[in-house]
Tab-separated table of N, CA and C in Angstrom:
chain	number	residue	atom	x	y	z
A	1	UNK	N	-29.305	6.031	-18.957
A	1	UNK	CA	-29.754	7.163	-18.091
A	1	UNK	C	-29.364	6.331	-17.154
A	2	UNK	N	-30.211	6.868	-15.167
A	2	UNK	CA	-29.954	6.288	-14.544
A	2	UNK	C	-30.905	6.379	-13.810
A	3	UNK	N	-31.632	5.169	-12.795
A	3	UNK	CA	-32.885	5.471	-12.427
A	3	UNK	C	-33.081	6.517	-11.349
A	4	UNK	N	-34.258	6.996	-11.298
A	4	UNK	CA	-34.743	7.710	-10.126
A	4	UNK	C	-35.127	7.077	-8.739
A	5	UNK	N	-35.460	7.493	-7.809
A	5	UNK	CA	-35.733	6.944	-6.608
A	5	UNK	C	-37.014	6.080	-7.241
A	6	UNK	N	-38.478	6.668	-7.402
A	6	UNK	CA	-39.520	6.260	-7.995
A	6	UNK	C	-38.834	4.703	-8.526
A	7	UNK	N	-38.768	5.067	-9.351
A	7	UNK	CA	-38.277	3.862	-10.951
A	7	UNK	C	-37.424	2.762	-9.984
A	8	UNK	N	-36.390	3.377	-8.980
A	8	UNK	CA	-35.885	1.892	-8.481
A	8	UNK	C	-37.429	0.890	-7.795
A	9	UNK	N	-37.846	2.012	-6.551
A	9	UNK	CA	-38.905	0.985	-5.739
A	9	UNK	C	-39.896	0.472	-6.692
A	10	UNK	N	-39.887	1.113	-7.554
A	10	UNK	CA	-41.047	0.861	-8.886
A	10	UNK	C	-41.273	-0.450	-9.397
A	11	UNK	N	-39.437	-1.178	-9.521
A	11	UNK	CA	-38.956	-2.086	-9.389
A	11	UNK	C	-38.934	-3.218	-9.316
A	12	UNK	N	-38.369	-2.923	-7.632
A	12	UNK	CA	-38.694	-3.903	-6.811
A	12	UNK	C	-40.250	-3.950	-5.898
A	13	UNK	N	-41.514	-3.202	-6.708
A	13	UNK	CA	-42.804	-3.774	-5.977
A	13	UNK	C	-42.772	-4.507	-7.631
A	14	UNK	N	-42.452	-4.291	-8.978
A	14	UNK	CA	-43.134	-5.012	-10.005
A	14	UNK	C	-42.481	-6.613	-9.645
A	15	UNK	N	-41.339	-6.459	-9.029
A	15	UNK	CA	-40.915	-8.190	-8.211
A	15	UNK	C	-41.775	-8.859	-7.393
A	16	UNK	N	-41.805	-7.954	-6.567
A	16	UNK	CA	-43.198	-8.719	-5.732
A	16	UNK	C	-44.449	-9.297	-5.986
A	17	UNK	N	-44.908	-8.204	-7.286
A	17	UNK	CA	-45.475	-8.387	-7.339
A	17	UNK	C	-45.619	-9.770	-8.765
A	18	UNK	N	-44.459	-10.159	-9.230
A	18	UNK	CA	-43.950	-10.911	-10.072
A	18	UNK	C	-43.951	-10.097	-11.261
A	19	UNK	N	-44.280	-8.632	-11.548
A	19	UNK	CA	-44.716	-8.433	-12.880
A	19	UNK	C	-42.895	-8.267	-13.588
A	20	UNK	N	-43.660	-7.834	-14.718
A	20	UNK	CA	-41.526	-7.337	-15.727
A	20	UNK	C	-41.377	-6.245	-15.846
A	21	UNK	N	-40.559	-5.714	-15.307
A	21	UNK	CA	-40.143	-4.242	-15.707
A	21	UNK	C	-39.497	-4.135	-17.683
A	22	UNK	N	-40.133	-3.741	-17.906
A	22	UNK	CA	-39.476	-3.803	-19.761
A	22	UNK	C	-38.858	-1.868	-19.906
A	23	UNK	N	-38.185	-1.750	-18.667
A	23	UNK	CA	-37.894	-0.336	-18.898
A	23	UNK	C	-38.261	0.600	-19.954
A	24	UNK	N	-39.445	0.726	-19.836
A	24	UNK	CA	-40.026	1.297	-20.768
A	24	UNK	C	-42.238	1.271	-21.001
A	25	UNK	N	-42.009	1.975	-19.221
A	25	UNK	CA	-43.346	1.461	-19.195
A	25	UNK	C	-43.958	2.542	-19.383
A	26	UNK	N	-45.505	1.574	-19.865
A	26	UNK	CA	-46.616	2.640	-20.028
A	26	UNK	C	-46.975	2.892	-19.159
A	27	UNK	N	-46.690	2.908	-17.997
A	27	UNK	CA	-47.583	4.046	-17.127
A	27	UNK	C	-46.887	4.320	-16.044
A	28	UNK	N	-46.028	5.340	-15.881
A	28	UNK	CA	-45.112	6.142	-15.159
A	28	UNK	C	-46.052	5.683	-13.759
A	29	UNK	N	-46.594	5.747	-13.625
A	29	UNK	CA	-47.449	6.220	-12.198
A	29	UNK	C	-47.924	4.711	-11.707
A	30	UNK	N	-47.351	3.667	-12.520
A	30	UNK	CA	-47.813	2.012	-11.428
A	30	UNK	C	-46.909	2.124	-10.664
A	31	UNK	N	-47.929	1.211	-9.675
A	31	UNK	CA	-47.794	1.346	-8.673
A	31	UNK	C	-47.132	2.993	-7.820
A	32	UNK	N	-47.817	4.186	-7.980
A	32	UNK	CA	-47.217	4.936	-7.307
A	32	UNK	C	-47.675	4.965	-6.441
A	33	UNK	N	-49.146	4.926	-5.846
A	33	UNK	CA	-49.165	4.810	-4.249
A	33	UNK	C	-48.352	4.642	-3.171
A	34	UNK	N	-48.268	2.721	-3.373
A	34	UNK	CA	-46.913	1.684	-2.465
A	34	UNK	C	-45.685	2.663	-3.228
A	35	UNK	N	-45.029	2.982	-3.849
A	35	UNK	CA	-44.123	3.180	-4.081
A	35	UNK	C	-43.749	4.608	-3.076
A	36	UNK	N	-44.635	5.326	-3.440
A	36	UNK	CA	-44.410	7.085	-2.315
A	36	UNK	C	-44.435	6.108	-0.876
A	37	UNK	N	-45.632	5.604	-0.367
A	37	UNK	CA	-45.337	4.914	0.594
A	37	UNK	C	-44.301	4.646	0.960
A	38	UNK	N	-43.631	3.839	0.540
A	38	UNK	CA	-42.021	2.776	0.569
A	38	UNK	C	-41.424	3.780	0.759
A	39	UNK	N	-40.973	4.863	-0.382
A	39	UNK	CA	-40.574	5.843	0.274
A	39	UNK	C	-40.580	6.831	1.195
A	40	UNK	N	-41.756	6.961	2.024
A	40	UNK	CA	-42.127	7.728	3.039
A	40	UNK	C	-41.695	7.004	4.146
A	41	UNK	N	-41.571	6.129	4.065
A	41	UNK	CA	-41.035	4.711	5.068
A	41	UNK	C	-39.481	5.716	5.904
A	42	UNK	N	-39.044	5.337	4.997
A	42	UNK	CA	-37.542	5.570	4.650
A	42	UNK	C	-37.403	7.114	4.823
A	43	UNK	N	-38.149	8.503	4.973
A	43	UNK	CA	-37.918	9.949	4.658
A	43	UNK	C	-37.904	10.383	3.604
A	44	UNK	N	-38.168	9.463	2.686
A	44	UNK	CA	-36.996	10.218	1.002
A	44	UNK	C	-38.390	10.462	-0.156
A	45	UNK	N	-39.558	10.607	0.535
A	45	UNK	CA	-40.603	10.769	-0.442
A	45	UNK	C	-40.040	11.904	-1.434
A	46	UNK	N	-39.567	13.027	-1.141
A	46	UNK	CA	-38.905	14.482	-1.601
A	46	UNK	C	-38.149	14.455	-2.160
A	47	UNK	N	-37.374	12.724	-2.639
A	47	UNK	CA	-36.328	12.965	-3.616
A	47	UNK	C	-37.496	11.471	-4.729
A	48	UNK	N	-37.732	11.713	-4.516
A	48	UNK	CA	-39.000	10.585	-5.378
A	48	UNK	C	-38.716	10.132	-6.774
A	49	UNK	N	-38.414	11.853	-7.179
A	49	UNK	CA	-37.912	11.668	-9.155
A	49	UNK	C	-36.382	12.521	-9.183
A	50	UNK	N	-35.557	12.440	-7.788
A	50	UNK	CA	-34.400	12.708	-8.084
A	50	UNK	C	-33.417	11.233	-9.063
A	51	UNK	N	-32.944	11.453	-9.652
A	51	UNK	CA	-31.312	10.261	-9.879
A	51	UNK	C	-30.750	9.490	-8.827
A	52	UNK	N	-31.221	8.644	-8.098
A	52	UNK	CA	-30.954	7.375	-7.427
A	52	UNK	C	-29.104	7.987	-7.345
A	53	UNK	N	-28.449	8.058	-8.366
A	53	UNK	CA	-27.621	8.275	-8.897
A	53	UNK	C	-25.775	9.188	-7.801
A	54	UNK	N	-27.567	10.926	-7.896
A	54	UNK	CA	-26.550	12.003	-7.572
A	54	UNK	C	-26.949	11.616	-6.130
A	55	UNK	N	-27.642	11.081	-5.858
A	55	UNK	CA	-27.763	11.191	-4.133
A	55	UNK	C	-26.522	11.315	-3.159
A	56	UNK	N	-26.994	11.779	-2.428
A	56	UNK	CA	-25.965	11.989	-1.320
A	56	UNK	C	-25.376	10.895	-0.529
A	57	UNK	N	-24.407	9.741	-0.447
A	57	UNK	CA	-24.128	8.406	0.085
A	57	UNK	C	-25.409	8.076	1.177
A	58	UNK	N	-25.343	9.318	1.997
A	58	UNK	CA	-26.409	8.683	3.068
A	58	UNK	C	-27.783	8.430	2.833
A	59	UNK	N	-28.435	8.907	1.827
A	59	UNK	CA	-28.971	8.973	0.971
A	59	UNK	C	-29.642	8.091	-0.307
A	60	UNK	N	-28.223	7.312	-0.436
A	60	UNK	CA	-28.481	6.081	-1.343
A	60	UNK	C	-28.527	5.134	-0.202
A	61	UNK	N	-28.276	5.062	0.890
A	61	UNK	CA	-27.949	4.060	2.448
A	61	UNK	C	-29.780	3.785	1.656
A	62	UNK	N	-30.286	5.250	2.480
A	62	UNK	CA	-31.406	4.735	2.561
A	62	UNK	C	-32.459	4.448	1.488
A	63	UNK	N	-32.107	4.846	0.364
A	63	UNK	CA	-32.667	4.136	-0.962
A	63	UNK	C	-32.556	2.927	-1.191
A	64	UNK	N	-31.315	2.331	-0.799
A	64	UNK	CA	-31.389	0.470	-0.957
A	64	UNK	C	-32.068	0.169	-0.005
A	65	UNK	N	-32.761	0.267	1.405
A	65	UNK	CA	-33.199	-0.177	2.496
A	65	UNK	C	-34.880	0.297	1.579
A	66	UNK	N	-35.124	1.231	1.480
A	66	UNK	CA	-36.508	0.955	1.412
A	66	UNK	C	-36.808	0.055	-0.286
A	67	UNK	N	-35.511	0.119	-0.898
A	67	UNK	CA	-35.877	-1.170	-2.082
A	67	UNK	C	-36.411	-2.408	-1.574
A	68	UNK	N	-35.097	-2.912	-1.075
A	68	UNK	CA	-35.064	-3.809	0.249
A	68	UNK	C	-36.698	-4.374	0.699
A	69	UNK	N	-37.026	-3.057	1.530
A	69	UNK	CA	-38.700	-3.506	2.039
A	69	UNK	C	-39.381	-3.419	1.434
A	70	UNK	N	-39.208	-3.061	-0.101
A	70	UNK	CA	-40.981	-3.082	-1.055
A	70	UNK	C	-40.340	-4.623	-1.469
A	71	UNK	N	-40.158	-5.485	-0.774
A	71	UNK	CA	-39.896	-7.109	-0.902
A	71	UNK	C	-41.002	-7.685	0.253
A	72	UNK	N	-41.156	-6.666	0.955
A	72	UNK	CA	-41.121	-6.950	2.815
A	72	UNK	C	-40.207	-8.127	3.144
A	73	UNK	N	-39.347	-7.942	3.623
A	73	UNK	CA	-38.300	-9.431	3.669
A	73	UNK	C	-38.572	-9.140	5.668
A	74	UNK	N	-38.534	-10.830	6.069
A	74	UNK	CA	-38.739	-10.752	7.544
A	74	UNK	C	-36.931	-11.224	7.935
A	75	UNK	N	-35.956	-11.049	7.363
A	75	UNK	CA	-34.731	-10.880	6.912
A	75	UNK	C	-33.845	-9.706	6.897
A	76	UNK	N	-33.083	-8.423	7.150
A	76	UNK	CA	-32.716	-7.701	6.169
A	76	UNK	C	-31.300	-8.223	6.767
A	77	UNK	N	-30.413	-8.470	6.161
A	77	UNK	CA	-28.497	-8.288	6.099
A	77	UNK	C	-28.092	-7.409	5.743
A	78	UNK	N	-27.438	-6.195	6.341
A	78	UNK	CA	-26.349	-5.225	5.844
A	78	UNK	C	-25.062	-5.464	6.250
A	79	UNK	N	-24.344	-5.123	5.361
A	79	UNK	CA	-23.340	-5.015	5.459
A	79	UNK	C	-22.976	-3.398	5.466
A	80	UNK	N	-21.894	-3.397	6.816
A	80	UNK	CA	-21.827	-1.641	7.253
A	80	UNK	C	-22.488	-0.834	6.725
A	81	UNK	N	-23.824	-0.475	7.595
A	81	UNK	CA	-25.103	0.529	7.293
A	81	UNK	C	-24.538	1.689	6.580
A	82	UNK	N	-23.515	1.984	8.019
A	82	UNK	CA	-22.763	3.136	8.511
A	82	UNK	C	-21.746	3.832	7.334
A	83	UNK	N	-21.530	2.762	7.046
A	83	UNK	CA	-20.151	3.408	5.990
A	83	UNK	C	-20.147	3.881	5.202
A	84	UNK	N	-19.383	5.470	5.990
A	84	UNK	CA	-19.130	6.163	4.294
A	84	UNK	C	-19.525	7.563	4.414
A	85	UNK	N	-20.762	7.666	5.283
A	85	UNK	CA	-21.707	8.623	5.951
A	85	UNK	C	-20.713	9.150	7.618
A	86	UNK	N	-21.648	10.355	7.696
A	86	UNK	CA	-20.900	11.755	8.830
A	86	UNK	C	-21.814	10.501	9.996
A	87	UNK	N	-20.779	10.916	11.293
A	87	UNK	CA	-21.393	9.843	12.235
A	87	UNK	C	-22.919	9.964	12.728
A	88	UNK	N	-23.549	11.784	12.492
A	88	UNK	CA	-24.749	11.679	12.595
A	88	UNK	C	-25.929	11.415	11.473
A	89	UNK	N	-25.735	11.489	10.122
A	89	UNK	CA	-25.822	10.817	9.485
A	89	UNK	C	-26.362	8.689	10.082
A	90	UNK	N	-25.172	8.361	10.647
A	90	UNK	CA	-25.044	7.348	10.356
A	90	UNK	C	-25.992	6.774	11.294
A	91	UNK	N	-26.160	7.663	12.444
A	91	UNK	CA	-26.870	7.239	13.851
A	91	UNK	C	-28.363	7.386	13.610
A	92	UNK	N	-28.675	8.329	12.622
A	92	UNK	CA	-29.694	8.310	12.228
A	92	UNK	C	-30.355	7.266	11.033
A	93	UNK	N	-29.673	6.667	10.521
A	93	UNK	CA	-29.699	5.693	9.465
A	93	UNK	C	-29.654	4.617	10.742
A	94	UNK	N	-29.558	3.422	12.074
A	94	UNK	CA	-29.581	3.045	12.511
A	94	UNK	C	-30.661	3.190	13.301
A	95	UNK	N	-31.339	4.470	13.861
A	95	UNK	CA	-32.590	4.985	14.203
A	95	UNK	C	-33.269	4.239	13.449
A	96	UNK	N	-33.517	5.030	12.045
A	96	UNK	CA	-34.907	4.458	11.489
A	96	UNK	C	-34.361	2.442	10.836
A	97	UNK	N	-33.472	2.064	11.197
A	97	UNK	CA	-33.565	0.329	10.837
A	97	UNK	C	-34.084	-0.096	12.353
A	98	UNK	N	-33.530	0.474	13.036
A	98	UNK	CA	-34.323	0.214	14.004
A	98	UNK	C	-35.903	-0.347	14.699
A	99	UNK	N	-36.493	1.073	14.000
A	99	UNK	CA	-37.838	1.445	14.189
A	99	UNK	C	-38.407	0.786	13.128
A	100	UNK	N	-38.137	0.502	11.732
A	100	UNK	CA	-38.600	-0.262	11.133
A	100	UNK	C	-38.803	-1.783	11.585
A	101	UNK	N	-37.901	-2.441	12.405
A	101	UNK	CA	-37.395	-3.504	12.319
A	101	UNK	C	-38.430	-3.983	13.576
A	102	UNK	N	-38.661	-3.309	14.109
A	102	UNK	CA	-39.451	-3.287	15.370
A	102	UNK	C	-40.660	-3.168	14.879
A	103	UNK	N	-41.444	-2.406	13.990
A	103	UNK	CA	-42.382	-1.841	13.345
A	103	UNK	C	-43.297	-3.338	12.462
A	104	UNK	N	-42.478	-3.275	11.793
A	104	UNK	CA	-42.572	-4.673	11.006
A	104	UNK	C	-42.059	-5.846	10.879
A	105	UNK	N	-41.748	-6.262	12.201
A	105	UNK	CA	-40.638	-7.229	12.367
A	105	UNK	C	-40.317	-8.388	12.119
A	106	UNK	N	-39.050	-7.488	11.460
A	106	UNK	CA	-38.512	-7.301	10.571
A	106	UNK	C	-36.758	-8.283	11.864
A	107	UNK	N	-36.780	-8.742	11.764
A	107	UNK	CA	-34.701	-9.989	11.889
A	107	UNK	C	-33.344	-9.086	11.048
A	108	UNK	N	-33.046	-8.635	11.964
A	108	UNK	CA	-31.993	-7.386	11.200
A	108	UNK	C	-30.625	-8.190	11.801
A	109	UNK	N	-30.023	-8.128	10.613
A	109	UNK	CA	-28.485	-8.558	11.042
A	109	UNK	C	-27.019	-7.750	10.034
A	110	UNK	N	-26.682	-6.846	11.310
A	110	UNK	CA	-25.804	-6.294	10.368
A	110	UNK	C	-24.220	-6.588	11.179
A	111	UNK	N	-23.042	-6.621	10.039
A	111	UNK	CA	-22.120	-6.376	9.956
A	111	UNK	C	-20.869	-4.764	10.612
A	112	UNK	N	-20.536	-4.383	10.810
A	112	UNK	CA	-20.224	-2.712	11.830
A	112	UNK	C	-18.979	-2.599	11.987
A	113	UNK	N	-18.650	-2.127	11.530
A	113	UNK	CA	-16.841	-2.064	12.564
A	113	UNK	C	-16.770	-0.927	13.697
A	114	UNK	N	-17.696	0.266	13.215
A	114	UNK	CA	-17.767	0.676	14.443
A	114	UNK	C	-18.551	0.246	15.510
A	115	UNK	N	-17.614	0.000	16.567
A	115	UNK	CA	-17.518	-0.235	17.636
A	115	UNK	C	-19.064	0.265	18.401
A	116	UNK	N	-18.969	1.954	18.493
A	116	UNK	CA	-20.267	2.644	18.912
A	116	UNK	C	-21.944	2.314	18.201
A	117	UNK	N	-21.743	2.137	17.484
A	117	UNK	CA	-22.994	1.263	16.481
A	117	UNK	C	-22.961	0.374	17.028
A	118	UNK	N	-22.572	-0.335	16.616
A	118	UNK	CA	-22.792	-2.124	17.431
A	118	UNK	C	-22.728	-1.706	18.674
A	119	UNK	N	-22.580	-1.016	19.919
A	119	UNK	CA	-22.841	-1.361	21.146
A	119	UNK	C	-24.490	-0.438	21.138
A	120	UNK	N	-24.204	0.576	20.801
A	120	UNK	CA	-26.000	1.437	21.177
A	120	UNK	C	-26.940	1.153	20.158
A	121	UNK	N	-26.574	0.262	19.076
A	121	UNK	CA	-27.927	-0.244	17.871
A	121	UNK	C	-28.190	-2.333	17.507
A	122	UNK	N	-27.476	-2.371	18.958
A	122	UNK	CA	-27.491	-4.043	18.436
A	122	UNK	C	-28.572	-4.865	19.668
A	123	UNK	N	-29.046	-5.979	19.529
A	123	UNK	CA	-29.938	-6.775	21.078
A	123	UNK	C	-28.776	-7.225	21.164
A	124	UNK	N	-28.349	-8.276	20.475
A	124	UNK	CA	-27.110	-9.250	20.893
A	124	UNK	C	-25.741	-8.848	19.786
A	125	UNK	N	-24.605	-9.794	20.038
A	125	UNK	CA	-23.720	-9.378	19.699
A	125	UNK	C	-23.039	-10.483	18.962
A	126	UNK	N	-22.151	-11.099	17.873
A	126	UNK	CA	-21.726	-12.178	18.253
A	126	UNK	C	-20.475	-11.369	17.566
A	127	UNK	N	-19.094	-12.396	17.977
A	127	UNK	CA	-17.787	-11.631	17.756
A	127	UNK	C	-17.198	-12.859	17.353
A	128	UNK	N	-16.696	-12.181	16.490
A	128	UNK	CA	-15.708	-13.355	15.527
A	128	UNK	C	-14.464	-13.376	15.574
A	129	UNK	N	-13.777	-13.966	15.570
A	129	UNK	CA	-12.209	-13.882	15.297
A	129	UNK	C	-11.305	-14.876	14.483
A	130	UNK	N	-10.606	-14.413	12.737
A	130	UNK	CA	-10.634	-14.990	11.971
A	130	UNK	C	-11.357	-15.953	11.582
A	131	UNK	N	-13.335	-15.429	11.280
A	131	UNK	CA	-14.132	-16.067	10.893
A	131	UNK	C	-14.722	-17.063	12.283
A	132	UNK	N	-13.905	-17.357	13.467
A	132	UNK	CA	-14.203	-18.560	14.183
A	132	UNK	C	-15.167	-17.239	15.224
A	133	UNK	N	-16.589	-17.849	15.683
A	133	UNK	CA	-17.393	-17.365	16.638
A	133	UNK	C	-16.646	-17.332	17.611
A	134	UNK	N	-16.529	-16.279	18.600
A	134	UNK	CA	-16.180	-16.206	20.100
A	134	UNK	C	-16.582	-16.021	21.483
A	135	UNK	N	-17.737	-15.649	21.131
A	135	UNK	CA	-18.981	-14.974	21.894
A	135	UNK	C	-20.062	-13.994	21.150
A	136	UNK	N	-21.171	-14.943	21.666
A	136	UNK	CA	-22.562	-14.207	21.311
A	136	UNK	C	-23.335	-13.843	22.556
A	137	UNK	N	-23.722	-12.723	22.701
A	137	UNK	CA	-24.394	-12.021	24.146
A	137	UNK	C	-25.122	-10.667	23.896
A	138	UNK	N	-25.818	-10.205	24.419
A	138	UNK	CA	-26.275	-9.212	24.316
A	138	UNK	C	-25.105	-8.145	25.307
A	139	UNK	N	-25.174	-6.843	24.529
A	139	UNK	CA	-23.538	-5.198	24.379
A	139	UNK	C	-23.097	-5.681	25.529
A	140	UNK	N	-23.941	-5.681	26.126
A	140	UNK	CA	-23.554	-4.808	27.830
A	140	UNK	C	-22.303	-6.079	28.699
A	141	UNK	N	-23.416	-7.347	28.041
A	141	UNK	CA	-22.194	-8.744	28.549
A	141	UNK	C	-20.902	-8.954	28.122
A	142	UNK	N	-21.394	-8.504	26.496
A	142	UNK	CA	-19.775	-8.380	25.690
A	142	UNK	C	-18.863	-7.621	25.782
A	143	UNK	N	-18.935	-6.111	26.880
A	143	UNK	CA	-18.287	-4.913	27.187
A	143	UNK	C	-17.837	-5.699	28.202
A	144	UNK	N	-18.512	-6.428	29.222
A	144	UNK	CA	-17.753	-6.677	31.192
A	144	UNK	C	-16.936	-7.913	30.279
A	145	UNK	N	-17.866	-8.639	29.341
A	145	UNK	CA	-15.852	-9.971	28.801
A	145	UNK	C	-14.850	-8.966	28.460
A	146	UNK	N	-15.047	-8.239	27.007
A	146	UNK	CA	-14.001	-7.274	26.830
A	146	UNK	C	-13.194	-6.747	28.121
A	147	UNK	N	-14.068	-6.106	28.954
A	147	UNK	CA	-12.836	-5.110	30.137
A	147	UNK	C	-12.191	-5.843	30.225
A	148	UNK	N	-12.640	-7.377	30.873
A	148	UNK	CA	-12.084	-8.519	31.790
A	148	UNK	C	-10.747	-8.495	31.099
A	149	UNK	N	-10.873	-9.012	29.643
A	149	UNK	CA	-9.726	-9.913	29.305
A	149	UNK	C	-8.641	-8.749	29.323
A	150	UNK	N	-9.343	-6.958	28.396
A	150	UNK	CA	-8.153	-5.855	28.555
A	150	UNK	C	-7.436	-6.109	30.179
A	151	UNK	N	-8.533	-5.793	30.992
A	151	UNK	CA	-7.700	-5.955	32.249
A	151	UNK	C	-6.484	-6.704	32.290
A	152	UNK	N	-6.746	-8.569	32.096
A	152	UNK	CA	-5.922	-9.539	32.047
A	152	UNK	C	-4.702	-9.302	30.961
A	153	UNK	N	-4.586	-8.061	30.379
A	153	UNK	CA	-3.499	-7.675	29.474
A	153	UNK	C	-3.480	-8.183	28.126
A	154	UNK	N	-5.019	-8.510	27.886
A	154	UNK	CA	-5.461	-9.135	26.367
A	154	UNK	C	-4.950	-7.659	25.559
A	155	UNK	N	-4.013	-7.973	24.459
A	155	UNK	CA	-3.993	-6.682	23.554
A	155	UNK	C	-4.508	-7.152	21.825
A	156	UNK	N	-5.499	-7.764	21.898
A	156	UNK	CA	-5.948	-8.405	20.531
A	156	UNK	C	-7.796	-7.978	20.476
A	157	UNK	N	-8.130	-7.080	21.748
A	157	UNK	CA	-9.524	-6.793	22.016
A	157	UNK	C	-9.512	-6.019	21.535
A	158	UNK	N	-10.558	-4.950	20.446
A	158	UNK	CA	-10.865	-3.817	20.128
A	158	UNK	C	-12.772	-4.158	20.546
A	159	UNK	N	-13.080	-3.327	21.101
A	159	UNK	CA	-14.624	-2.506	21.284
A	159	UNK	C	-14.721	-1.568	21.406
A	160	UNK	N	-14.629	-0.616	20.180
A	160	UNK	CA	-14.266	0.715	20.375
A	160	UNK	C	-14.101	1.440	21.645
A	161	UNK	N	-13.049	1.537	22.207
A	161	UNK	CA	-12.361	1.832	23.854
A	161	UNK	C	-10.895	2.210	23.341
A	162	UNK	N	-9.991	3.227	23.918
A	162	UNK	CA	-9.223	3.235	23.654
A	162	UNK	C	-8.296	1.952	25.050
């Protein structure tokens, strides 16, 4: 059977506290306050006892972030955090990530193919071409370089504009 949101966070907290989860918890409420606090941070306290596998894809992404937050990371690396979710939900996820990064002083590195997300939620952007770093700068400066290159006739550049 699939684990609930609560159990997923509980396992992460047990790992953080260097405890072992034996899949037959003697106290189902162990670390309850801490678990609920983490779920609240990502707006999922009301989903605590829902089976994780049955959540919407957007809520599954939130749960994944909550599991990571339970470990109190200094660096959060995300691969396409908005993939598979509706645009509006993607923006909400990115707003949440930005807020958490600022409040908890977490460095966030994310890979994203949605250029609107990249330009709206990045402080710095690194552009790769077949694994080679070709630029790192602010979103404004990257967009300016892309415009100049496009104006000069470059057809290989894609930065979210037609």
